[in-house]
GROMACS .gro file of C-alpha atoms in nm:
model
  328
    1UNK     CA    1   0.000   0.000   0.000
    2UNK     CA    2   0.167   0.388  -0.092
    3UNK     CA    3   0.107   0.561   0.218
    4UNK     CA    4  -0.018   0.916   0.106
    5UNK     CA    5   0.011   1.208   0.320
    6UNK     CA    6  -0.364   1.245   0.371
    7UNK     CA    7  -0.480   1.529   0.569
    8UNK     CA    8  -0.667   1.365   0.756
    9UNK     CA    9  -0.443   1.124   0.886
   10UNK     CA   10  -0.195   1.404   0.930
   11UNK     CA   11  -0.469   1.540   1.169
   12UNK     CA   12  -0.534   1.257   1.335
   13UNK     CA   13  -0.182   1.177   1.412
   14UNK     CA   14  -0.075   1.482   1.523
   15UNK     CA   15  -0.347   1.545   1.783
   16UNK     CA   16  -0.261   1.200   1.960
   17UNK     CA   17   0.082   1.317   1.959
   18UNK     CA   18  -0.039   1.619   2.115
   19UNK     CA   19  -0.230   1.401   2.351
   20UNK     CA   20   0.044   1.212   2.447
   21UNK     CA   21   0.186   1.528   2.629
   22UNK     CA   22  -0.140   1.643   2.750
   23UNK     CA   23  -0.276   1.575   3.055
   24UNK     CA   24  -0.565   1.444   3.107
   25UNK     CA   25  -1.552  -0.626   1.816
   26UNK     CA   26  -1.728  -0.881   1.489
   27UNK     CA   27  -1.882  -0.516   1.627
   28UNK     CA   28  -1.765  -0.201   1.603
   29UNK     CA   29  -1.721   0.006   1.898
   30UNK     CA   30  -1.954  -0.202   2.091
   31UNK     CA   31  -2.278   0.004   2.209
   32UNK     CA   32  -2.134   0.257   2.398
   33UNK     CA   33  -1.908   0.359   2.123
   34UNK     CA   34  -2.237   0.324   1.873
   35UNK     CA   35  -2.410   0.526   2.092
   36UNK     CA   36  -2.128   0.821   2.149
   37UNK     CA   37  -2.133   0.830   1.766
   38UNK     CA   38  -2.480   0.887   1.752
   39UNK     CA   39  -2.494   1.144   2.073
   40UNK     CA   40  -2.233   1.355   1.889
   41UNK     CA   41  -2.454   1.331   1.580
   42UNK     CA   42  -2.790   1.431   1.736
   43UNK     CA   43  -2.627   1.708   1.917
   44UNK     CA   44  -2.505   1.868   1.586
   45UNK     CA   45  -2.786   1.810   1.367
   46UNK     CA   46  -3.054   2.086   1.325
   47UNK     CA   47  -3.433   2.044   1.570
   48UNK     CA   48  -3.614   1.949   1.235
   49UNK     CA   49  -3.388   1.708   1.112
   50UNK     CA   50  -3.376   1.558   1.457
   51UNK     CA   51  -3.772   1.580   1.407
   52UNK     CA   52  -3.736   1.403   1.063
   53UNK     CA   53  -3.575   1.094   1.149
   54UNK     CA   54  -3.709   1.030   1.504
   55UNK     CA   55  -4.063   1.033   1.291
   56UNK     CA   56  -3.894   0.749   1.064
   57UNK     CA   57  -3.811   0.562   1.400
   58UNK     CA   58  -4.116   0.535   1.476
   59UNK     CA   59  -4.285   0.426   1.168
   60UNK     CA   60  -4.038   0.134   1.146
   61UNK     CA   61  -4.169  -0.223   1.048
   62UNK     CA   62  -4.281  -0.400   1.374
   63UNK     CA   63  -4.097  -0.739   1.279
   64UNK     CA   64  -3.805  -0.504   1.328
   65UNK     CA   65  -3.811  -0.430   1.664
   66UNK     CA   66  -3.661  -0.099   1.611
   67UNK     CA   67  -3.940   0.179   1.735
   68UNK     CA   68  -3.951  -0.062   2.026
   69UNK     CA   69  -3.603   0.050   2.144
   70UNK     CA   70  -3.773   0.399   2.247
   71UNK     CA   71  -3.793   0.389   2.610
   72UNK     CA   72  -4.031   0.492   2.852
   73UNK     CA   73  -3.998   0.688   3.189
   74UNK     CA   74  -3.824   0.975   2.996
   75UNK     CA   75  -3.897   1.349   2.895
   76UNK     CA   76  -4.023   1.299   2.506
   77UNK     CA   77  -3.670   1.462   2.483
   78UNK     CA   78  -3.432   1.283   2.631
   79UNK     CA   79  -3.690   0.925   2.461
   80UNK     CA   80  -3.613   1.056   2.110
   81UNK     CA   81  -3.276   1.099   2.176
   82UNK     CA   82  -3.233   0.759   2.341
   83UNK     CA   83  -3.404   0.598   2.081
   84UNK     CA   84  -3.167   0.725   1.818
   85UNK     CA   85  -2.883   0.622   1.983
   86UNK     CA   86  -3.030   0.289   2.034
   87UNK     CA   87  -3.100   0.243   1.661
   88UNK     CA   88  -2.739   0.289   1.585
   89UNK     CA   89  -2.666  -0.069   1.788
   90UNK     CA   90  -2.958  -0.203   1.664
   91UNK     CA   91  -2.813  -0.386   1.329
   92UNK     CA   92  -2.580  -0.577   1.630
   93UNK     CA   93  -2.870  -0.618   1.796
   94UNK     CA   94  -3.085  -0.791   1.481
   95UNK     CA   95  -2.722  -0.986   1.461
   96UNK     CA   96  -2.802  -1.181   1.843
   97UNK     CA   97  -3.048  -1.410   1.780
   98UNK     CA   98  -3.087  -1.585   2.073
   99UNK     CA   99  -3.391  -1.768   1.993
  100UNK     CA  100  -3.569  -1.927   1.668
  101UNK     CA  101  -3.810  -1.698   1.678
  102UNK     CA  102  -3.625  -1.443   1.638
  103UNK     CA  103  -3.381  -1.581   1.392
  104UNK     CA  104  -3.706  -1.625   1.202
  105UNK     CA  105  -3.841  -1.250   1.250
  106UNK     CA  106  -3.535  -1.102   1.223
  107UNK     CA  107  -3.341  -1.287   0.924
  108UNK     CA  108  -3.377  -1.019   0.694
  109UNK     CA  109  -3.247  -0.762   0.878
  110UNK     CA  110  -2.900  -0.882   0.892
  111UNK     CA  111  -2.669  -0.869   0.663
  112UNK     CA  112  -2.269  -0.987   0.810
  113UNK     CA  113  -2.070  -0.824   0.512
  114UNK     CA  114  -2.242  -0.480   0.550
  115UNK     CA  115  -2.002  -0.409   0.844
  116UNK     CA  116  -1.733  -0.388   0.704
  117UNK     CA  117  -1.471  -0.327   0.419
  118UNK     CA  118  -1.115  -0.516   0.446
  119UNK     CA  119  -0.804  -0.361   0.230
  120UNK     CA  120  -0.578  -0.660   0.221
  121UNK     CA  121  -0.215  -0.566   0.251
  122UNK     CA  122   0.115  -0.761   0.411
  123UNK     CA  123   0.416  -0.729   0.552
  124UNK     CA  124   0.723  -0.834   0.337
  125UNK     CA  125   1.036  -0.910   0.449
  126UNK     CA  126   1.186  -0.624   0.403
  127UNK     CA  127   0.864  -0.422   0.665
  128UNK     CA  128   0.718  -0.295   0.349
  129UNK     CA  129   0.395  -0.261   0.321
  130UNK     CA  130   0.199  -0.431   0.017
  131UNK     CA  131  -0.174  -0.400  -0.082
  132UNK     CA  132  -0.283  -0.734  -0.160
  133UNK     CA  133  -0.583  -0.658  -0.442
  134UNK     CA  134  -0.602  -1.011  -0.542
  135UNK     CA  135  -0.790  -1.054  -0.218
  136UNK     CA  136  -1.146  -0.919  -0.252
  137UNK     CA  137  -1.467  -0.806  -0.073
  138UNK     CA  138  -1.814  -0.880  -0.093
  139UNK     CA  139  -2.036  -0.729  -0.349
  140UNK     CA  140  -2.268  -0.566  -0.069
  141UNK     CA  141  -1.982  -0.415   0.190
  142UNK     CA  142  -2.027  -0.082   0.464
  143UNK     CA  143  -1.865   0.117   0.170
  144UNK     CA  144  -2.128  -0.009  -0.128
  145UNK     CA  145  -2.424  -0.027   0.107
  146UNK     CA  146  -2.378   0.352   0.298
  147UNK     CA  147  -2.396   0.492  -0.047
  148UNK     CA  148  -2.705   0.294  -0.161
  149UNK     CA  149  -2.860   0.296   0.232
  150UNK     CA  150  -2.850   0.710   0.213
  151UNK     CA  151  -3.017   0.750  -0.111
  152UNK     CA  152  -3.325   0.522   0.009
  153UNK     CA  153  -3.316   0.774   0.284
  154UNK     CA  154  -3.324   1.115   0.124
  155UNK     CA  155  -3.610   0.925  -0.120
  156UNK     CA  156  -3.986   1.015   0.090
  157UNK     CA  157  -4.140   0.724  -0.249
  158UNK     CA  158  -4.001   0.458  -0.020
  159UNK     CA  159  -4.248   0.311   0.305
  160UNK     CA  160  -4.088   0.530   0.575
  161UNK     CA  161  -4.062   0.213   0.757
  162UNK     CA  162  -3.749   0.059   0.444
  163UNK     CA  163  -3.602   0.450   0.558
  164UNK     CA  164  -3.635   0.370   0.868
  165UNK     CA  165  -3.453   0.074   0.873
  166UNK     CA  166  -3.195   0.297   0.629
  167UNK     CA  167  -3.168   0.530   0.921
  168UNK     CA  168  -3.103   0.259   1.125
  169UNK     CA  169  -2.792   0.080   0.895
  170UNK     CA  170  -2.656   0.436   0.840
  171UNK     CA  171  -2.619   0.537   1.167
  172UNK     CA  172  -2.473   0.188   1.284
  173UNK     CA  173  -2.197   0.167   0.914
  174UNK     CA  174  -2.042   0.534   0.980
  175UNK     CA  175  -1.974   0.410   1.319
  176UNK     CA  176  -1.853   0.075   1.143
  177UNK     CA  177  -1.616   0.292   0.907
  178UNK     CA  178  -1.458   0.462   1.146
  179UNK     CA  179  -1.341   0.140   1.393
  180UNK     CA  180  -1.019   0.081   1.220
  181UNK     CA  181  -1.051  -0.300   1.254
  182UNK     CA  182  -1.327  -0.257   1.038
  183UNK     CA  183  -1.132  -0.140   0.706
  184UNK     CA  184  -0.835  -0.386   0.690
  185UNK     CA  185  -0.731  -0.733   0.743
  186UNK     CA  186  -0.336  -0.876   0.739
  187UNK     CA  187  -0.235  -1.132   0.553
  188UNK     CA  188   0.047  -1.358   0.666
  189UNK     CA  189   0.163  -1.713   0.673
  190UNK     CA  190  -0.030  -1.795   0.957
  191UNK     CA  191  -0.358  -1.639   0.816
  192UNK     CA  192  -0.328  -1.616   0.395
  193UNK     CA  193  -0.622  -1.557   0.354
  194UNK     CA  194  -0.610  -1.224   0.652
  195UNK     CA  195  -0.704  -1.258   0.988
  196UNK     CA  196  -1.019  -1.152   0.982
  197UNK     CA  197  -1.023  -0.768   1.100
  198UNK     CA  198  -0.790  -0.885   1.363
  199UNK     CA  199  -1.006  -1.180   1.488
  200UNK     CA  200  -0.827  -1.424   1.442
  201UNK     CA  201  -0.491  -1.247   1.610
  202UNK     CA  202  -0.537  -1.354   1.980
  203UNK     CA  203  -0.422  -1.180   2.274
  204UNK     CA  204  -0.495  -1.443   2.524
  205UNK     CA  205  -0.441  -1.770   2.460
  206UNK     CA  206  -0.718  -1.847   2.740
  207UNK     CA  207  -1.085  -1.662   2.850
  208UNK     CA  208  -0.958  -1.451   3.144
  209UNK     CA  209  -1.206  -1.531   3.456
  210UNK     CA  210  -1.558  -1.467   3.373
  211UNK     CA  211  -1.515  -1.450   3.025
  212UNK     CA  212  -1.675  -1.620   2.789
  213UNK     CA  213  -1.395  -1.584   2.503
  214UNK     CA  214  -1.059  -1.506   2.504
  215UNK     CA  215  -0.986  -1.135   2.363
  216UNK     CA  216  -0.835  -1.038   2.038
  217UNK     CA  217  -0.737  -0.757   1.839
  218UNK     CA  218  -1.056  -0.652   1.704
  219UNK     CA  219  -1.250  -0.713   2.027
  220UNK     CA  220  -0.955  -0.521   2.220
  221UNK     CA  221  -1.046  -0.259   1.961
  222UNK     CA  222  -1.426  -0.270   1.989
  223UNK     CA  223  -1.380  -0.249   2.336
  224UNK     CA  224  -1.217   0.053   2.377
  225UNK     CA  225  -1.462   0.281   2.495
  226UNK     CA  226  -1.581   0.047   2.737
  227UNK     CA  227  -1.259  -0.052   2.872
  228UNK     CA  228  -1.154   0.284   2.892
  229UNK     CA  229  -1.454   0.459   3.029
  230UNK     CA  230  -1.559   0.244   3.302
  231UNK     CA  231  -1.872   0.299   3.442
  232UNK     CA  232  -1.826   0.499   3.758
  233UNK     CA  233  -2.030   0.383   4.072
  234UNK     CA  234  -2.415   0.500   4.034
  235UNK     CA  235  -2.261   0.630   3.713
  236UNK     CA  236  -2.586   0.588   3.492
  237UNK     CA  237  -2.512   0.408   3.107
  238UNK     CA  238  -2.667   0.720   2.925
  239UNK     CA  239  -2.468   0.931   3.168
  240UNK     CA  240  -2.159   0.761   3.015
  241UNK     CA  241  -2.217   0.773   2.676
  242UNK     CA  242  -2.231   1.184   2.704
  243UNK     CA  243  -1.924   1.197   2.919
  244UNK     CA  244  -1.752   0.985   2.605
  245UNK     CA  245  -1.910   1.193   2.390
  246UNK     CA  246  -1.789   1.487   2.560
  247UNK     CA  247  -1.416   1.377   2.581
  248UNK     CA  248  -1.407   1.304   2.217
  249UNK     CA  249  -1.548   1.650   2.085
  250UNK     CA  250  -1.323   1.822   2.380
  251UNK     CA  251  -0.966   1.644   2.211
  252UNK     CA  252  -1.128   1.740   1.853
  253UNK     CA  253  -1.359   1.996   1.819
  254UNK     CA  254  -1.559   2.041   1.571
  255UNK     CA  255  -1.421   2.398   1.448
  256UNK     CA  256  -1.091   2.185   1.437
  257UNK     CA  257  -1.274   1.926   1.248
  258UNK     CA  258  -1.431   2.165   0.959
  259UNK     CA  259  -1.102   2.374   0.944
  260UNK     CA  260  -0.896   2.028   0.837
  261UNK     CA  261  -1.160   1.996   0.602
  262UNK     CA  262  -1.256   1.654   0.747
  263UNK     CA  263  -1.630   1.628   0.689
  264UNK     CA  264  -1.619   1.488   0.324
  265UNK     CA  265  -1.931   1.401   0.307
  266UNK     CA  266  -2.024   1.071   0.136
  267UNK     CA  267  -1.646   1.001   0.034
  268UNK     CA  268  -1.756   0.695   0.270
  269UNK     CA  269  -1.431   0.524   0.061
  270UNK     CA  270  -1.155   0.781   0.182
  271UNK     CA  271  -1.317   0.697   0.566
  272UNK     CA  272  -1.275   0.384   0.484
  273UNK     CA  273  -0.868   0.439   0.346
  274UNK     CA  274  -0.802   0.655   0.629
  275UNK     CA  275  -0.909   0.403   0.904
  276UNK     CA  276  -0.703   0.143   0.720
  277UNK     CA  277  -0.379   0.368   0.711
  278UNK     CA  278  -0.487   0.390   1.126
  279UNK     CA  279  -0.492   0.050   1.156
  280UNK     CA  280  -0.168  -0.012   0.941
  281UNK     CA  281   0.016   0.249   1.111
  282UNK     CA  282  -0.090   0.235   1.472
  283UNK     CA  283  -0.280  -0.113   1.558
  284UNK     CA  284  -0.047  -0.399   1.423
  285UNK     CA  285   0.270  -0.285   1.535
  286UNK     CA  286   0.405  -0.377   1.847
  287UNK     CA  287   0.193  -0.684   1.919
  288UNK     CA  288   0.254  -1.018   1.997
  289UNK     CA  289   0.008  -1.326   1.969
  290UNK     CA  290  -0.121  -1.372   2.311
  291UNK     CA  291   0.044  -1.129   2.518
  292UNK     CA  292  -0.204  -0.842   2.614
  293UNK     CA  293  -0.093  -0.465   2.495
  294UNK     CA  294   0.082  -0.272   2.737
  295UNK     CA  295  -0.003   0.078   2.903
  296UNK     CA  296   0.181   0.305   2.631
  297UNK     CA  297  -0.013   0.048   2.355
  298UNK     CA  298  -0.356   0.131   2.542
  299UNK     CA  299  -0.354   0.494   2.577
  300UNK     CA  300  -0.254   0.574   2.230
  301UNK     CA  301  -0.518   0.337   2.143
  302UNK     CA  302  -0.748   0.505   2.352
  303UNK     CA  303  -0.681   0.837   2.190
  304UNK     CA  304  -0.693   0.710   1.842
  305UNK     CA  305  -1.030   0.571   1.928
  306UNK     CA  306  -1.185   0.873   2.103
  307UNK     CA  307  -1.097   1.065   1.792
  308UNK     CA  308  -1.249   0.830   1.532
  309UNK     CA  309  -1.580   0.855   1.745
  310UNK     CA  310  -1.596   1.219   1.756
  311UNK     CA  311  -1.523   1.216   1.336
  312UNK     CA  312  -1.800   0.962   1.297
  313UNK     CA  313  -2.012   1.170   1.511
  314UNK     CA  314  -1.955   1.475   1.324
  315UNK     CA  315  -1.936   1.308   0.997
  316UNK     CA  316  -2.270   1.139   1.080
  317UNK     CA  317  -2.457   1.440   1.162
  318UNK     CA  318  -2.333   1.571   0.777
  319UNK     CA  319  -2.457   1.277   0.626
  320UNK     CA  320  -2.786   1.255   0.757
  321UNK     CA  321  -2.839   1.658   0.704
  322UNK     CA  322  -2.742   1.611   0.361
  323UNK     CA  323  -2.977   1.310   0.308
  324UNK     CA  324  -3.287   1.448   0.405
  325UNK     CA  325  -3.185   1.750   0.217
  326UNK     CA  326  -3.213   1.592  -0.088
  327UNK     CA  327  -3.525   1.423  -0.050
  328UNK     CA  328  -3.733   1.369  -0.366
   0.00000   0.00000   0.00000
């Protein structure tokens, strides 16, 4: 792969480098990270697109348990809001079927390959890096579908309940893009035919104690925000998700954001090259097969994470303005 100087990744990298100094999984993000990603959106999108798409939330089909994610006990606020964070996890959550019935009802909501985009590349012996573009992606991938997925949104001929469930992929594959493990996958001689987004490079050869599988590199990854943002005691979820939310927009504001020229909307591709240079650059190095990362490891990953929420965030909020803009 020719590593190009793109601004963005420019950006990126020299803000963690700044952060250094300052004080201070097959899912993406998991749902906190979904749902900072979609808090970041809703608070910079305007009150009647906010309006627009909470009134496709609720007209979605009933055998996609999607409007039923709205909960109850809340102002009609703080509901809508929760309910469009919730629809960002809720292709993951189509993804568990724990029973039958469900696998029945909710078959043709998911769709594996939609989460993701691999570019192949290896490491030759000399550390170069090569693209491997022999190796090749499904037809229907996050990059294919966020470009068909937003123009069934911005058309009102569709059922609002097919843009609803739109909405709900859109919301859930910028998040997707933007989780680095989600835009590559390394071949080598133990995997030839790449590992998977990092799945199947282990970093414990065992389940540490009440887990149910041992971690890898894309769960470590998907974990992040989690891991790193602990819940603090009587800390409510929600109540986490905006303090996330907050520290990613506070280490790259928005002003900073649209000054880079970051937003690029629908060049859902270049998201997708710039996480992969990420992951190139900053998530393979360093590691060995089950040994855990260490503390330096962790906190640049944490940074590098926090930022790619708070672009998806804003990045989100574009895409969804610009959709319903262009409704026909």
């Amino acid at each position: 792969m020719k590593h190009r100087s793109l601004l963005a990744t420019v950006a990126t990298l020299s803000i963690v480098a700044i952060l250094a100094v300052t004080p201070r999984t097959a899912r993406a993000w998991g749902e906190v990270g979904h749902k900072v990603v979609a808090r970041i959106a809703w608070n910079n999108m305007k009150p009647d697109t906010r309006a627009k798409l909470i009134s496709l939330l609720n007209d979605a089909p009933k055998d996609a348990d999607l409007a039923s994610l709205r909960p109850s006990g809340l102002s009609e606020e703080d509901a809508n809001r929760a309910l469009f964070e919730a629809a960002a996890c809720w292709p993951d959550i189509v993804r568990a079927q724990k029973t039958d019935a469900e696998k029945t009802r909710r078959a043709k909501y998911h769709h594996s390959p939609w989460h993701y985009y691999d570019v192949y590349f290896e490491q030759t012996a000399d550390g170069a890096i090569k693209e491997r573009t022999d190796k090749k992606n499904a037809p229907e991938n996050s990059i294919e579908r966020l470009g068909v997925l937003t123009a069934q949104l911005g058309n009102t001929a569709l059922p609002a309940g097919e843009r609803a469930v739109a909405l709900a992929w859109i919301e859930h594959l910028v998040g997707d893009v933007h989780t680095p493990l989600h835009n590559v996958a390394r071949v080598s001689a133990a995997e030839p035919d790449g590992d998977q987004g990092g799945n199947l490079f282990k970093l414990e050869e065992n389940p540490a104690p009440g887990k149910q599988y041992a971690t890898n590199l894309h769960s470590f990854w998907d974990d992040l925000p989690e891991s790193q943002f602990p819940l603090s005691p009587g800390e409510d979820p929600e109540a986490r998700v905006g303090r996330v939310a907050q520290a990613a927009t506070f280490l790259l504001p928005k002003a900073l954001f649209e000054r880079a020229g970051l937003t690029q909307t629908a060049q859902y591709a270049q998201w997708n090259r710039e996480g992969a240079e990420v992951a190139i650059a900053k998530v393979y190095p360093n590691l060995k097969r089950n040994q855990l990362p260490d503390a330096p490891y962790t906190q640049e990953a944490k940074n590098t994470a926090v930022i790619a929420l708070a672009k998806a965030g804003y990045r989100l909020a574009a895409t969804l303005e610009a959709a319903l803009a262009a409704e026909k």
